Amino acid sequence: YIPTSVTWIGYAAFQDCFSLESVTIPNSVTSIDSYAFYNCSSLQSVTIPNSVTSIGNNAFQKCSSLQSVTIPNSVTSIGNSAFEYCSSLQSVTIPNSVTIIGNNAFQFCYDLQSVTIPNSVTGIGNNAFWNCYSLQSVTINGNPKIGTDAFWEIPATVTMNLTASKIDGDYWTTFCNDGYNFQADKYTKVYKGTIA
């Protein structure tokens, strides 16, 4: 339990605390710094309060027992590799306050089943959901800039506004799963195409 006198959780504060199973972060904390809970492999639950505005790079990377996380409405950015290799993560709620999902943010989250990207998100980083093998449903709202390989090797049906979206980098691998198929909208499947 972290007391209310704490206002931020610093760089690598709990890194490699292999037996840490749960943590409650108080409303006094405004930021979770890079590597704060890196490789806390037994961490199963974490409560992030509405006071937190940013989740740093690699903050929860390799928390392999973490099953679910709710990101509060106060958070505006999810750092690079913030939840990478959270291999047990099944659900994540991304609120309308988030504008940036960093590179590799949810890469190798093997058990993640669905994700909805809210209208507020303006950028989805490179490899953000790469190799999320269980991801069955992706809904992209708004008009985010989508990085290279953001959804590489996922089985999901991706629902998005293809004509409005800004797809960066390698157009062939931004969305890829054996045959380059993803759903551009509710009714149309695109197998190969070019983005103007």
Short mmCIF file of N, CA and C in Angstrom, two decimals:
data_model
loop_
_atom_site.label_atom_id
_atom_site.label_comp_id
_atom_site.label_asym_id
_atom_site.label_seq_id
_atom_site.Cartn_x
_atom_site.Cartn_y
_atom_site.Cartn_z
N TYR A 1 0.85 -1.18 0.00
CA TYR A 1 0.00 0.00 0.00
C TYR A 1 0.89 1.24 0.00
N ILE A 2 0.60 2.15 -0.92
CA ILE A 2 1.39 3.36 -1.04
C ILE A 2 0.61 4.50 -0.39
N PRO A 3 1.21 5.23 0.55
CA PRO A 3 0.47 6.25 1.28
C PRO A 3 0.15 7.48 0.43
N THR A 4 -0.79 8.29 0.90
CA THR A 4 -1.25 9.46 0.15
C THR A 4 -0.24 10.60 0.14
N SER A 5 0.83 10.46 0.88
CA SER A 5 1.89 11.47 0.84
C SER A 5 2.73 11.37 -0.44
N VAL A 6 2.61 10.24 -1.14
CA VAL A 6 3.40 10.01 -2.36
C VAL A 6 2.71 10.67 -3.55
N THR A 7 3.47 11.44 -4.33
CA THR A 7 2.89 12.16 -5.48
C THR A 7 3.33 11.59 -6.83
N TRP A 8 4.41 10.82 -6.85
CA TRP A 8 4.81 10.15 -8.08
C TRP A 8 5.60 8.90 -7.76
N ILE A 9 5.58 7.96 -8.68
CA ILE A 9 6.33 6.71 -8.52
C ILE A 9 7.48 6.76 -9.52
N GLY A 10 8.67 6.80 -9.00
CA GLY A 10 9.85 7.10 -9.80
C GLY A 10 10.38 5.96 -10.66
N TYR A 11 11.42 6.28 -11.38
CA TYR A 11 12.06 5.37 -12.32
C TYR A 11 12.47 4.07 -11.63
N ALA A 12 11.98 2.95 -12.15
CA ALA A 12 12.35 1.60 -11.68
C ALA A 12 12.10 1.39 -10.19
N ALA A 13 11.11 2.08 -9.64
CA ALA A 13 10.87 2.05 -8.19
C ALA A 13 10.65 0.64 -7.65
N PHE A 14 9.89 -0.17 -8.37
CA PHE A 14 9.59 -1.54 -7.92
C PHE A 14 10.10 -2.59 -8.91
N GLN A 15 11.04 -2.22 -9.72
CA GLN A 15 11.56 -3.13 -10.74
C GLN A 15 12.06 -4.43 -10.11
N ASP A 16 11.70 -5.55 -10.75
CA ASP A 16 12.15 -6.88 -10.34
C ASP A 16 11.70 -7.28 -8.94
N CYS A 17 10.56 -6.74 -8.49
CA CYS A 17 9.96 -7.22 -7.23
C CYS A 17 9.11 -8.44 -7.60
N PHE A 18 9.79 -9.56 -7.72
CA PHE A 18 9.19 -10.76 -8.32
C PHE A 18 8.01 -11.32 -7.53
N SER A 19 7.92 -11.06 -6.23
CA SER A 19 6.85 -11.64 -5.40
C SER A 19 5.70 -10.67 -5.15
N LEU A 20 5.80 -9.44 -5.65
CA LEU A 20 4.74 -8.45 -5.47
C LEU A 20 3.50 -8.88 -6.24
N GLU A 21 2.36 -9.05 -5.54
CA GLU A 21 1.15 -9.57 -6.17
C GLU A 21 0.10 -8.50 -6.44
N SER A 22 0.04 -7.47 -5.62
CA SER A 22 -0.96 -6.42 -5.84
C SER A 22 -0.43 -5.09 -5.33
N VAL A 23 -0.91 -4.03 -5.91
CA VAL A 23 -0.51 -2.69 -5.47
C VAL A 23 -1.69 -1.74 -5.66
N THR A 24 -1.91 -0.91 -4.66
CA THR A 24 -2.93 0.13 -4.73
C THR A 24 -2.22 1.47 -4.73
N ILE A 25 -2.43 2.23 -5.79
CA ILE A 25 -1.79 3.53 -5.94
C ILE A 25 -2.79 4.60 -5.50
N PRO A 26 -2.42 5.47 -4.57
CA PRO A 26 -3.38 6.46 -4.05
C PRO A 26 -3.64 7.62 -5.02
N ASN A 27 -4.70 8.37 -4.74
CA ASN A 27 -5.10 9.50 -5.59
C ASN A 27 -4.12 10.65 -5.58
N SER A 28 -3.13 10.59 -4.73
CA SER A 28 -2.13 11.65 -4.69
C SER A 28 -1.10 11.52 -5.81
N VAL A 29 -0.97 10.33 -6.38
CA VAL A 29 0.04 10.06 -7.41
C VAL A 29 -0.43 10.59 -8.77
N THR A 30 0.43 11.38 -9.42
CA THR A 30 0.08 11.96 -10.72
C THR A 30 0.79 11.29 -11.89
N SER A 31 1.92 10.62 -11.63
CA SER A 31 2.63 9.97 -12.73
C SER A 31 3.31 8.68 -12.28
N ILE A 32 3.33 7.73 -13.18
CA ILE A 32 4.04 6.46 -12.97
C ILE A 32 5.20 6.47 -13.95
N ASP A 33 6.41 6.53 -13.44
CA ASP A 33 7.59 6.75 -14.27
C ASP A 33 8.01 5.47 -15.01
N SER A 34 8.96 5.62 -15.90
CA SER A 34 9.46 4.50 -16.69
C SER A 34 9.99 3.38 -15.80
N TYR A 35 9.70 2.14 -16.19
CA TYR A 35 10.18 0.93 -15.52
C TYR A 35 9.70 0.81 -14.06
N ALA A 36 8.69 1.56 -13.67
CA ALA A 36 8.26 1.59 -12.28
C ALA A 36 7.95 0.20 -11.73
N PHE A 37 7.25 -0.62 -12.51
CA PHE A 37 6.89 -1.98 -12.07
C PHE A 37 7.43 -3.03 -13.06
N TYR A 38 8.50 -2.70 -13.71
CA TYR A 38 9.09 -3.58 -14.72
C TYR A 38 9.43 -4.95 -14.13
N ASN A 39 8.98 -5.99 -14.81
CA ASN A 39 9.32 -7.37 -14.44
C ASN A 39 8.84 -7.78 -13.05
N CYS A 40 7.72 -7.19 -12.62
CA CYS A 40 7.06 -7.67 -11.40
C CYS A 40 6.18 -8.85 -11.83
N SER A 41 6.79 -9.98 -11.97
CA SER A 41 6.19 -11.12 -12.67
C SER A 41 5.02 -11.76 -11.92
N SER A 42 4.84 -11.46 -10.63
CA SER A 42 3.71 -12.01 -9.87
C SER A 42 2.57 -11.01 -9.71
N LEU A 43 2.75 -9.81 -10.21
CA LEU A 43 1.73 -8.76 -10.05
C LEU A 43 0.47 -9.14 -10.83
N GLN A 44 -0.63 -9.34 -10.09
CA GLN A 44 -1.89 -9.76 -10.69
C GLN A 44 -2.88 -8.63 -10.86
N SER A 45 -2.82 -7.66 -9.97
CA SER A 45 -3.78 -6.56 -10.04
C SER A 45 -3.12 -5.24 -9.65
N VAL A 46 -3.56 -4.21 -10.31
CA VAL A 46 -3.08 -2.86 -9.99
C VAL A 46 -4.23 -1.90 -10.16
N THR A 47 -4.38 -1.00 -9.22
CA THR A 47 -5.40 0.03 -9.29
C THR A 47 -4.71 1.36 -9.59
N ILE A 48 -5.04 1.92 -10.76
CA ILE A 48 -4.47 3.21 -11.15
C ILE A 48 -5.53 4.27 -10.91
N PRO A 49 -5.27 5.24 -10.06
CA PRO A 49 -6.30 6.22 -9.70
C PRO A 49 -6.49 7.31 -10.77
N ASN A 50 -7.55 8.08 -10.63
CA ASN A 50 -7.87 9.15 -11.58
C ASN A 50 -6.90 10.32 -11.55
N SER A 51 -6.00 10.33 -10.59
CA SER A 51 -5.03 11.42 -10.51
C SER A 51 -3.86 11.23 -11.48
N VAL A 52 -3.63 10.00 -11.93
CA VAL A 52 -2.48 9.70 -12.80
C VAL A 52 -2.74 10.22 -14.21
N THR A 53 -1.78 10.99 -14.75
CA THR A 53 -1.93 11.56 -16.08
C THR A 53 -1.07 10.86 -17.14
N SER A 54 -0.02 10.15 -16.68
CA SER A 54 0.83 9.48 -17.67
C SER A 54 1.36 8.17 -17.12
N ILE A 55 1.45 7.18 -18.01
CA ILE A 55 2.05 5.88 -17.70
C ILE A 55 3.32 5.80 -18.52
N GLY A 56 4.46 5.76 -17.84
CA GLY A 56 5.76 5.88 -18.49
C GLY A 56 6.15 4.70 -19.34
N ASN A 57 7.22 4.89 -20.10
CA ASN A 57 7.76 3.81 -20.92
C ASN A 57 8.13 2.61 -20.08
N ASN A 58 7.73 1.42 -20.52
CA ASN A 58 8.10 0.16 -19.87
C ASN A 58 7.57 0.05 -18.43
N ALA A 59 6.59 0.85 -18.07
CA ALA A 59 6.14 0.93 -16.68
C ALA A 59 5.68 -0.42 -16.13
N PHE A 60 4.96 -1.20 -16.91
CA PHE A 60 4.47 -2.51 -16.48
C PHE A 60 4.98 -3.63 -17.39
N GLN A 61 6.01 -3.38 -18.12
CA GLN A 61 6.56 -4.38 -19.03
C GLN A 61 6.97 -5.64 -18.28
N LYS A 62 6.65 -6.78 -18.85
CA LYS A 62 6.98 -8.09 -18.30
C LYS A 62 6.27 -8.40 -16.99
N CYS A 63 5.13 -7.74 -16.74
CA CYS A 63 4.28 -8.14 -15.62
C CYS A 63 3.41 -9.29 -16.14
N SER A 64 3.99 -10.45 -16.19
CA SER A 64 3.42 -11.58 -16.92
C SER A 64 2.18 -12.18 -16.26
N SER A 65 1.89 -11.83 -15.00
CA SER A 65 0.69 -12.35 -14.32
C SER A 65 -0.46 -11.35 -14.31
N LEU A 66 -0.23 -10.15 -14.81
CA LEU A 66 -1.27 -9.11 -14.81
C LEU A 66 -2.38 -9.49 -15.78
N GLN A 67 -3.61 -9.60 -15.28
CA GLN A 67 -4.72 -10.10 -16.09
C GLN A 67 -5.63 -9.00 -16.63
N SER A 68 -5.78 -7.92 -15.91
CA SER A 68 -6.63 -6.84 -16.40
C SER A 68 -6.13 -5.51 -15.85
N VAL A 69 -6.39 -4.47 -16.60
CA VAL A 69 -6.01 -3.14 -16.14
C VAL A 69 -7.03 -2.14 -16.65
N THR A 70 -7.43 -1.25 -15.78
CA THR A 70 -8.32 -0.15 -16.16
C THR A 70 -7.52 1.14 -16.08
N ILE A 71 -7.42 1.81 -17.19
CA ILE A 71 -6.68 3.06 -17.26
C ILE A 71 -7.67 4.20 -17.02
N PRO A 72 -7.44 5.04 -16.04
CA PRO A 72 -8.44 6.06 -15.69
C PRO A 72 -8.53 7.19 -16.71
N ASN A 73 -9.61 7.96 -16.61
CA ASN A 73 -9.88 9.05 -17.54
C ASN A 73 -8.88 10.19 -17.48
N SER A 74 -8.02 10.18 -16.48
CA SER A 74 -7.03 11.25 -16.35
C SER A 74 -5.79 11.02 -17.21
N VAL A 75 -5.56 9.77 -17.63
CA VAL A 75 -4.34 9.43 -18.38
C VAL A 75 -4.45 9.91 -19.83
N THR A 76 -3.41 10.63 -20.28
CA THR A 76 -3.39 11.14 -21.65
C THR A 76 -2.43 10.37 -22.55
N SER A 77 -1.46 9.67 -21.97
CA SER A 77 -0.51 8.93 -22.82
C SER A 77 -0.12 7.61 -22.17
N ILE A 78 0.01 6.60 -23.02
CA ILE A 78 0.51 5.27 -22.61
C ILE A 78 1.87 5.11 -23.27
N GLY A 79 2.90 5.02 -22.46
CA GLY A 79 4.26 5.07 -22.95
C GLY A 79 4.68 3.87 -23.78
N ASN A 80 5.82 4.02 -24.44
CA ASN A 80 6.39 2.93 -25.23
C ASN A 80 6.59 1.69 -24.36
N SER A 81 6.15 0.55 -24.84
CA SER A 81 6.33 -0.75 -24.16
C SER A 81 5.73 -0.77 -22.75
N ALA A 82 4.75 0.08 -22.51
CA ALA A 82 4.19 0.20 -21.16
C ALA A 82 3.66 -1.13 -20.62
N PHE A 83 3.01 -1.93 -21.49
CA PHE A 83 2.45 -3.22 -21.09
C PHE A 83 2.99 -4.37 -21.95
N GLU A 84 4.12 -4.15 -22.56
CA GLU A 84 4.71 -5.18 -23.42
C GLU A 84 5.05 -6.43 -22.61
N TYR A 85 4.80 -7.59 -23.19
CA TYR A 85 5.03 -8.89 -22.54
C TYR A 85 4.17 -9.09 -21.29
N CYS A 86 3.05 -8.40 -21.18
CA CYS A 86 2.06 -8.73 -20.14
C CYS A 86 1.23 -9.88 -20.72
N SER A 87 1.80 -11.05 -20.71
CA SER A 87 1.29 -12.18 -21.48
C SER A 87 -0.03 -12.73 -20.96
N SER A 88 -0.43 -12.40 -19.73
CA SER A 88 -1.71 -12.87 -19.17
C SER A 88 -2.81 -11.81 -19.26
N LEU A 89 -2.48 -10.64 -19.79
CA LEU A 89 -3.45 -9.54 -19.85
C LEU A 89 -4.58 -9.90 -20.80
N GLN A 90 -5.80 -9.98 -20.26
CA GLN A 90 -6.96 -10.37 -21.06
C GLN A 90 -7.82 -9.19 -21.47
N SER A 91 -7.83 -8.16 -20.65
CA SER A 91 -8.67 -7.01 -20.98
C SER A 91 -7.99 -5.71 -20.56
N VAL A 92 -8.22 -4.70 -21.35
CA VAL A 92 -7.70 -3.37 -21.04
C VAL A 92 -8.75 -2.35 -21.46
N THR A 93 -8.97 -1.38 -20.64
CA THR A 93 -9.90 -0.30 -20.95
C THR A 93 -9.10 0.97 -21.21
N ILE A 94 -9.23 1.50 -22.43
CA ILE A 94 -8.52 2.73 -22.79
C ILE A 94 -9.55 3.87 -22.80
N PRO A 95 -9.40 4.86 -21.95
CA PRO A 95 -10.42 5.91 -21.84
C PRO A 95 -10.29 6.98 -22.91
N ASN A 96 -11.29 7.83 -23.00
CA ASN A 96 -11.32 8.90 -23.99
C ASN A 96 -10.29 9.99 -23.76
N SER A 97 -9.62 9.95 -22.63
CA SER A 97 -8.59 10.96 -22.35
C SER A 97 -7.27 10.66 -23.05
N VAL A 98 -7.04 9.40 -23.41
CA VAL A 98 -5.75 8.99 -24.00
C VAL A 98 -5.64 9.51 -25.43
N THR A 99 -4.50 10.16 -25.73
CA THR A 99 -4.26 10.66 -27.08
C THR A 99 -3.17 9.86 -27.80
N ILE A 100 -2.24 9.28 -27.06
CA ILE A 100 -1.12 8.57 -27.67
C ILE A 100 -0.99 7.17 -27.04
N ILE A 101 -0.91 6.16 -27.90
CA ILE A 101 -0.54 4.80 -27.49
C ILE A 101 0.84 4.55 -28.07
N GLY A 102 1.83 4.38 -27.22
CA GLY A 102 3.22 4.36 -27.64
C GLY A 102 3.63 3.13 -28.43
N ASN A 103 4.83 3.19 -28.99
CA ASN A 103 5.41 2.05 -29.70
C ASN A 103 5.47 0.84 -28.78
N ASN A 104 5.08 -0.32 -29.30
CA ASN A 104 5.18 -1.59 -28.57
C ASN A 104 4.34 -1.62 -27.29
N ALA A 105 3.39 -0.73 -27.15
CA ALA A 105 2.68 -0.56 -25.88
C ALA A 105 2.06 -1.85 -25.35
N PHE A 106 1.45 -2.65 -26.23
CA PHE A 106 0.80 -3.90 -25.83
C PHE A 106 1.37 -5.10 -26.62
N GLN A 107 2.55 -4.96 -27.13
CA GLN A 107 3.17 -6.03 -27.91
C GLN A 107 3.35 -7.28 -27.05
N PHE A 108 3.09 -8.45 -27.64
CA PHE A 108 3.23 -9.74 -26.97
C PHE A 108 2.28 -9.90 -25.77
N CYS A 109 1.15 -9.21 -25.80
CA CYS A 109 0.09 -9.48 -24.82
C CYS A 109 -0.75 -10.62 -25.39
N TYR A 110 -0.27 -11.83 -25.20
CA TYR A 110 -0.78 -13.00 -25.90
C TYR A 110 -2.24 -13.32 -25.59
N ASP A 111 -2.73 -12.97 -24.39
CA ASP A 111 -4.09 -13.32 -24.00
C ASP A 111 -5.10 -12.19 -24.22
N LEU A 112 -4.65 -11.05 -24.70
CA LEU A 112 -5.56 -9.91 -24.93
C LEU A 112 -6.55 -10.27 -26.02
N GLN A 113 -7.86 -10.11 -25.72
CA GLN A 113 -8.90 -10.61 -26.62
C GLN A 113 -9.59 -9.53 -27.44
N SER A 114 -9.71 -8.34 -26.89
CA SER A 114 -10.37 -7.27 -27.64
C SER A 114 -9.85 -5.91 -27.16
N VAL A 115 -9.93 -4.94 -28.04
CA VAL A 115 -9.53 -3.59 -27.66
C VAL A 115 -10.34 -2.59 -28.49
N THR A 116 -10.74 -1.52 -27.84
CA THR A 116 -11.42 -0.42 -28.51
C THR A 116 -10.58 0.84 -28.36
N ILE A 117 -10.23 1.44 -29.50
CA ILE A 117 -9.43 2.66 -29.50
C ILE A 117 -10.40 3.84 -29.55
N PRO A 118 -10.41 4.69 -28.54
CA PRO A 118 -11.39 5.79 -28.50
C PRO A 118 -11.07 6.91 -29.48
N ASN A 119 -12.03 7.80 -29.67
CA ASN A 119 -11.90 8.94 -30.58
C ASN A 119 -10.74 9.85 -30.24
N SER A 120 -10.38 9.89 -28.98
CA SER A 120 -9.35 10.83 -28.52
C SER A 120 -7.95 10.47 -29.01
N VAL A 121 -7.73 9.19 -29.36
CA VAL A 121 -6.39 8.74 -29.74
C VAL A 121 -6.01 9.29 -31.11
N THR A 122 -4.89 10.02 -31.16
CA THR A 122 -4.41 10.59 -32.41
C THR A 122 -3.26 9.79 -33.00
N GLY A 123 -2.63 8.93 -32.20
CA GLY A 123 -1.52 8.15 -32.69
C GLY A 123 -1.42 6.78 -32.03
N ILE A 124 -1.26 5.73 -32.86
CA ILE A 124 -1.01 4.37 -32.39
C ILE A 124 0.39 4.01 -32.87
N GLY A 125 1.29 3.72 -31.95
CA GLY A 125 2.70 3.55 -32.27
C GLY A 125 3.03 2.29 -33.04
N ASN A 126 4.25 2.26 -33.56
CA ASN A 126 4.76 1.08 -34.25
C ASN A 126 4.68 -0.15 -33.35
N ASN A 127 4.23 -1.27 -33.90
CA ASN A 127 4.18 -2.55 -33.17
C ASN A 127 3.30 -2.52 -31.93
N ALA A 128 2.38 -1.58 -31.84
CA ALA A 128 1.62 -1.37 -30.60
C ALA A 128 0.90 -2.63 -30.13
N PHE A 129 0.33 -3.40 -31.05
CA PHE A 129 -0.40 -4.63 -30.71
C PHE A 129 0.18 -5.84 -31.47
N TRP A 130 1.42 -5.78 -31.77
CA TRP A 130 2.09 -6.82 -32.56
C TRP A 130 2.11 -8.14 -31.81
N ASN A 131 1.76 -9.22 -32.50
CA ASN A 131 1.77 -10.57 -31.93
C ASN A 131 0.85 -10.75 -30.73
N CYS A 132 -0.28 -10.07 -30.74
CA CYS A 132 -1.33 -10.34 -29.75
C CYS A 132 -2.18 -11.46 -30.32
N TYR A 133 -1.74 -12.68 -30.14
CA TYR A 133 -2.27 -13.84 -30.84
C TYR A 133 -3.75 -14.12 -30.57
N SER A 134 -4.27 -13.67 -29.41
CA SER A 134 -5.67 -13.96 -29.06
C SER A 134 -6.61 -12.81 -29.39
N LEU A 135 -6.07 -11.74 -29.96
CA LEU A 135 -6.88 -10.55 -30.22
C LEU A 135 -7.89 -10.82 -31.33
N GLN A 136 -9.17 -10.85 -30.97
CA GLN A 136 -10.24 -11.21 -31.90
C GLN A 136 -10.99 -10.00 -32.44
N SER A 137 -10.96 -8.90 -31.71
CA SER A 137 -11.75 -7.74 -32.12
C SER A 137 -10.99 -6.45 -31.82
N VAL A 138 -10.83 -5.63 -32.85
CA VAL A 138 -10.22 -4.31 -32.69
C VAL A 138 -11.17 -3.29 -33.31
N THR A 139 -11.57 -2.31 -32.54
CA THR A 139 -12.40 -1.22 -33.05
C THR A 139 -11.62 0.08 -32.93
N ILE A 140 -11.40 0.72 -34.06
CA ILE A 140 -10.64 1.97 -34.07
C ILE A 140 -11.61 3.10 -34.39
N ASN A 141 -11.84 3.96 -33.42
CA ASN A 141 -12.70 5.12 -33.61
C ASN A 141 -11.83 6.33 -33.96
N GLY A 142 -12.45 7.36 -34.46
CA GLY A 142 -11.70 8.58 -34.76
C GLY A 142 -10.80 8.41 -35.97
N ASN A 143 -9.69 9.14 -35.97
CA ASN A 143 -8.81 9.20 -37.13
C ASN A 143 -7.35 9.18 -36.69
N PRO A 144 -6.91 8.10 -36.04
CA PRO A 144 -5.53 8.08 -35.54
C PRO A 144 -4.51 7.82 -36.63
N LYS A 145 -3.30 8.28 -36.41
CA LYS A 145 -2.17 7.93 -37.26
C LYS A 145 -1.67 6.57 -36.76
N ILE A 146 -1.60 5.60 -37.66
CA ILE A 146 -1.31 4.21 -37.27
C ILE A 146 0.10 3.84 -37.73
N GLY A 147 0.93 3.44 -36.79
CA GLY A 147 2.32 3.13 -37.07
C GLY A 147 2.53 1.79 -37.76
N THR A 148 3.74 1.59 -38.26
CA THR A 148 4.11 0.37 -38.96
C THR A 148 3.96 -0.85 -38.06
N ASP A 149 3.39 -1.92 -38.59
CA ASP A 149 3.22 -3.19 -37.88
C ASP A 149 2.41 -3.07 -36.60
N ALA A 150 1.56 -2.06 -36.52
CA ALA A 150 0.79 -1.84 -35.29
C ALA A 150 -0.08 -3.04 -34.93
N PHE A 151 -0.60 -3.73 -35.96
CA PHE A 151 -1.47 -4.89 -35.73
C PHE A 151 -0.96 -6.10 -36.49
N TRP A 152 0.32 -6.32 -36.44
CA TRP A 152 0.95 -7.45 -37.15
C TRP A 152 0.63 -8.77 -36.45
N GLU A 153 0.26 -9.78 -37.23
CA GLU A 153 0.02 -11.13 -36.74
C GLU A 153 -1.03 -11.20 -35.63
N ILE A 154 -2.21 -10.69 -35.94
CA ILE A 154 -3.35 -10.85 -35.04
C ILE A 154 -4.50 -11.45 -35.84
N PRO A 155 -5.37 -12.25 -35.20
CA PRO A 155 -6.50 -12.85 -35.91
C PRO A 155 -7.73 -11.95 -35.93
N ALA A 156 -7.63 -10.76 -35.40
CA ALA A 156 -8.80 -9.92 -35.17
C ALA A 156 -9.46 -9.42 -36.44
N THR A 157 -10.75 -9.18 -36.32
CA THR A 157 -11.47 -8.34 -37.26
C THR A 157 -11.25 -6.90 -36.82
N VAL A 158 -10.69 -6.10 -37.70
CA VAL A 158 -10.39 -4.71 -37.37
C VAL A 158 -11.45 -3.83 -38.01
N THR A 159 -12.20 -3.14 -37.19
CA THR A 159 -13.24 -2.23 -37.68
C THR A 159 -12.74 -0.81 -37.57
N MET A 160 -12.71 -0.12 -38.73
CA MET A 160 -12.17 1.24 -38.74
C MET A 160 -12.68 1.97 -39.97
N ASN A 161 -12.44 3.28 -40.00
CA ASN A 161 -12.76 4.09 -41.16
C ASN A 161 -11.50 4.16 -42.02
N LEU A 162 -11.39 3.26 -42.99
CA LEU A 162 -10.16 3.13 -43.77
C LEU A 162 -9.81 4.40 -44.53
N THR A 163 -10.81 5.05 -45.14
CA THR A 163 -10.52 6.20 -45.98
C THR A 163 -10.03 7.40 -45.17
N ALA A 164 -10.42 7.46 -43.91
CA ALA A 164 -10.03 8.61 -43.10
C ALA A 164 -8.75 8.37 -42.33
N SER A 165 -8.39 7.10 -42.13
CA SER A 165 -7.25 6.80 -41.28
C SER A 165 -5.93 7.10 -41.97
N LYS A 166 -4.94 7.47 -41.16
CA LYS A 166 -3.61 7.77 -41.66
C LYS A 166 -2.73 6.57 -41.33
N ILE A 167 -2.36 5.81 -42.34
CA ILE A 167 -1.57 4.60 -42.11
C ILE A 167 -0.14 4.86 -42.54
N ASP A 168 0.76 4.74 -41.58
CA ASP A 168 2.16 5.09 -41.76
C ASP A 168 2.99 3.93 -42.28
N GLY A 169 4.16 4.27 -42.74
CA GLY A 169 5.20 3.28 -42.95
C GLY A 169 4.86 2.24 -44.00
N ASP A 170 5.09 0.99 -43.66
CA ASP A 170 4.90 -0.13 -44.56
C ASP A 170 3.42 -0.50 -44.60
N TYR A 171 2.74 -0.12 -45.67
CA TYR A 171 1.30 -0.32 -45.75
C TYR A 171 0.91 -1.79 -45.70
N TRP A 172 1.81 -2.66 -46.16
CA TRP A 172 1.48 -4.08 -46.25
C TRP A 172 1.55 -4.77 -44.90
N THR A 173 2.27 -4.21 -43.96
CA THR A 173 2.46 -4.91 -42.69
C THR A 173 1.82 -4.21 -41.51
N THR A 174 1.24 -3.02 -41.71
CA THR A 174 0.56 -2.36 -40.61
C THR A 174 -0.56 -3.25 -40.06
N PHE A 175 -1.32 -3.84 -40.99
CA PHE A 175 -2.32 -4.84 -40.63
C PHE A 175 -1.93 -6.12 -41.35
N CYS A 176 -1.66 -7.17 -40.61
CA CYS A 176 -1.23 -8.38 -41.29
C CYS A 176 -1.61 -9.63 -40.51
N ASN A 177 -2.21 -10.57 -41.21
CA ASN A 177 -2.41 -11.90 -40.66
C ASN A 177 -2.64 -12.86 -41.81
N ASP A 178 -1.58 -13.48 -42.30
CA ASP A 178 -1.66 -14.51 -43.35
C ASP A 178 -2.64 -14.16 -44.45
N GLY A 179 -2.23 -13.34 -45.37
CA GLY A 179 -3.09 -12.96 -46.48
C GLY A 179 -3.52 -11.51 -46.42
N TYR A 180 -2.99 -10.80 -45.46
CA TYR A 180 -3.26 -9.37 -45.35
C TYR A 180 -4.75 -9.06 -45.31
N ASN A 181 -5.50 -9.76 -44.48
CA ASN A 181 -6.92 -9.45 -44.46
C ASN A 181 -7.31 -8.75 -43.16
N PHE A 182 -8.06 -7.69 -43.31
CA PHE A 182 -8.65 -7.02 -42.17
C PHE A 182 -9.95 -6.37 -42.65
N GLN A 183 -10.83 -6.08 -41.72
CA GLN A 183 -12.13 -5.54 -42.10
C GLN A 183 -12.06 -4.02 -42.06
N ALA A 184 -12.26 -3.40 -43.20
CA ALA A 184 -12.16 -1.95 -43.31
C ALA A 184 -13.36 -1.25 -42.69
N ASP A 185 -14.50 -1.86 -42.82
CA ASP A 185 -15.69 -1.33 -42.17
C ASP A 185 -16.59 -2.51 -41.82
N LYS A 186 -17.83 -2.25 -41.53
CA LYS A 186 -18.71 -3.29 -41.03
C LYS A 186 -18.95 -4.40 -42.05
N TYR A 187 -18.84 -4.07 -43.33
CA TYR A 187 -19.26 -5.03 -44.34
C TYR A 187 -18.16 -5.45 -45.33
N THR A 188 -17.04 -4.76 -45.37
CA THR A 188 -16.07 -4.97 -46.44
C THR A 188 -14.78 -5.56 -45.91
N LYS A 189 -14.32 -6.63 -46.57
CA LYS A 189 -13.01 -7.18 -46.25
C LYS A 189 -12.02 -6.78 -47.33
N VAL A 190 -10.88 -6.27 -46.89
CA VAL A 190 -9.84 -5.85 -47.82
C VAL A 190 -8.69 -6.84 -47.67
N TYR A 191 -8.32 -7.49 -48.79
CA TYR A 191 -7.25 -8.48 -48.75
C TYR A 191 -5.92 -7.89 -49.14
N LYS A 192 -5.93 -7.04 -50.15
CA LYS A 192 -4.73 -6.29 -50.53
C LYS A 192 -5.19 -4.95 -51.06
N GLY A 193 -4.40 -3.95 -50.80
CA GLY A 193 -4.78 -2.63 -51.29
C GLY A 193 -3.66 -1.65 -51.08
N THR A 194 -3.80 -0.51 -51.69
CA THR A 194 -2.82 0.56 -51.48
C THR A 194 -3.52 1.73 -50.82
N ILE A 195 -2.75 2.45 -50.02
CA ILE A 195 -3.30 3.60 -49.31
C ILE A 195 -2.78 4.86 -49.99
N ALA A 196 -3.69 5.69 -50.47
CA ALA A 196 -3.27 6.90 -51.18
C ALA A 196 -2.64 7.89 -50.20
#
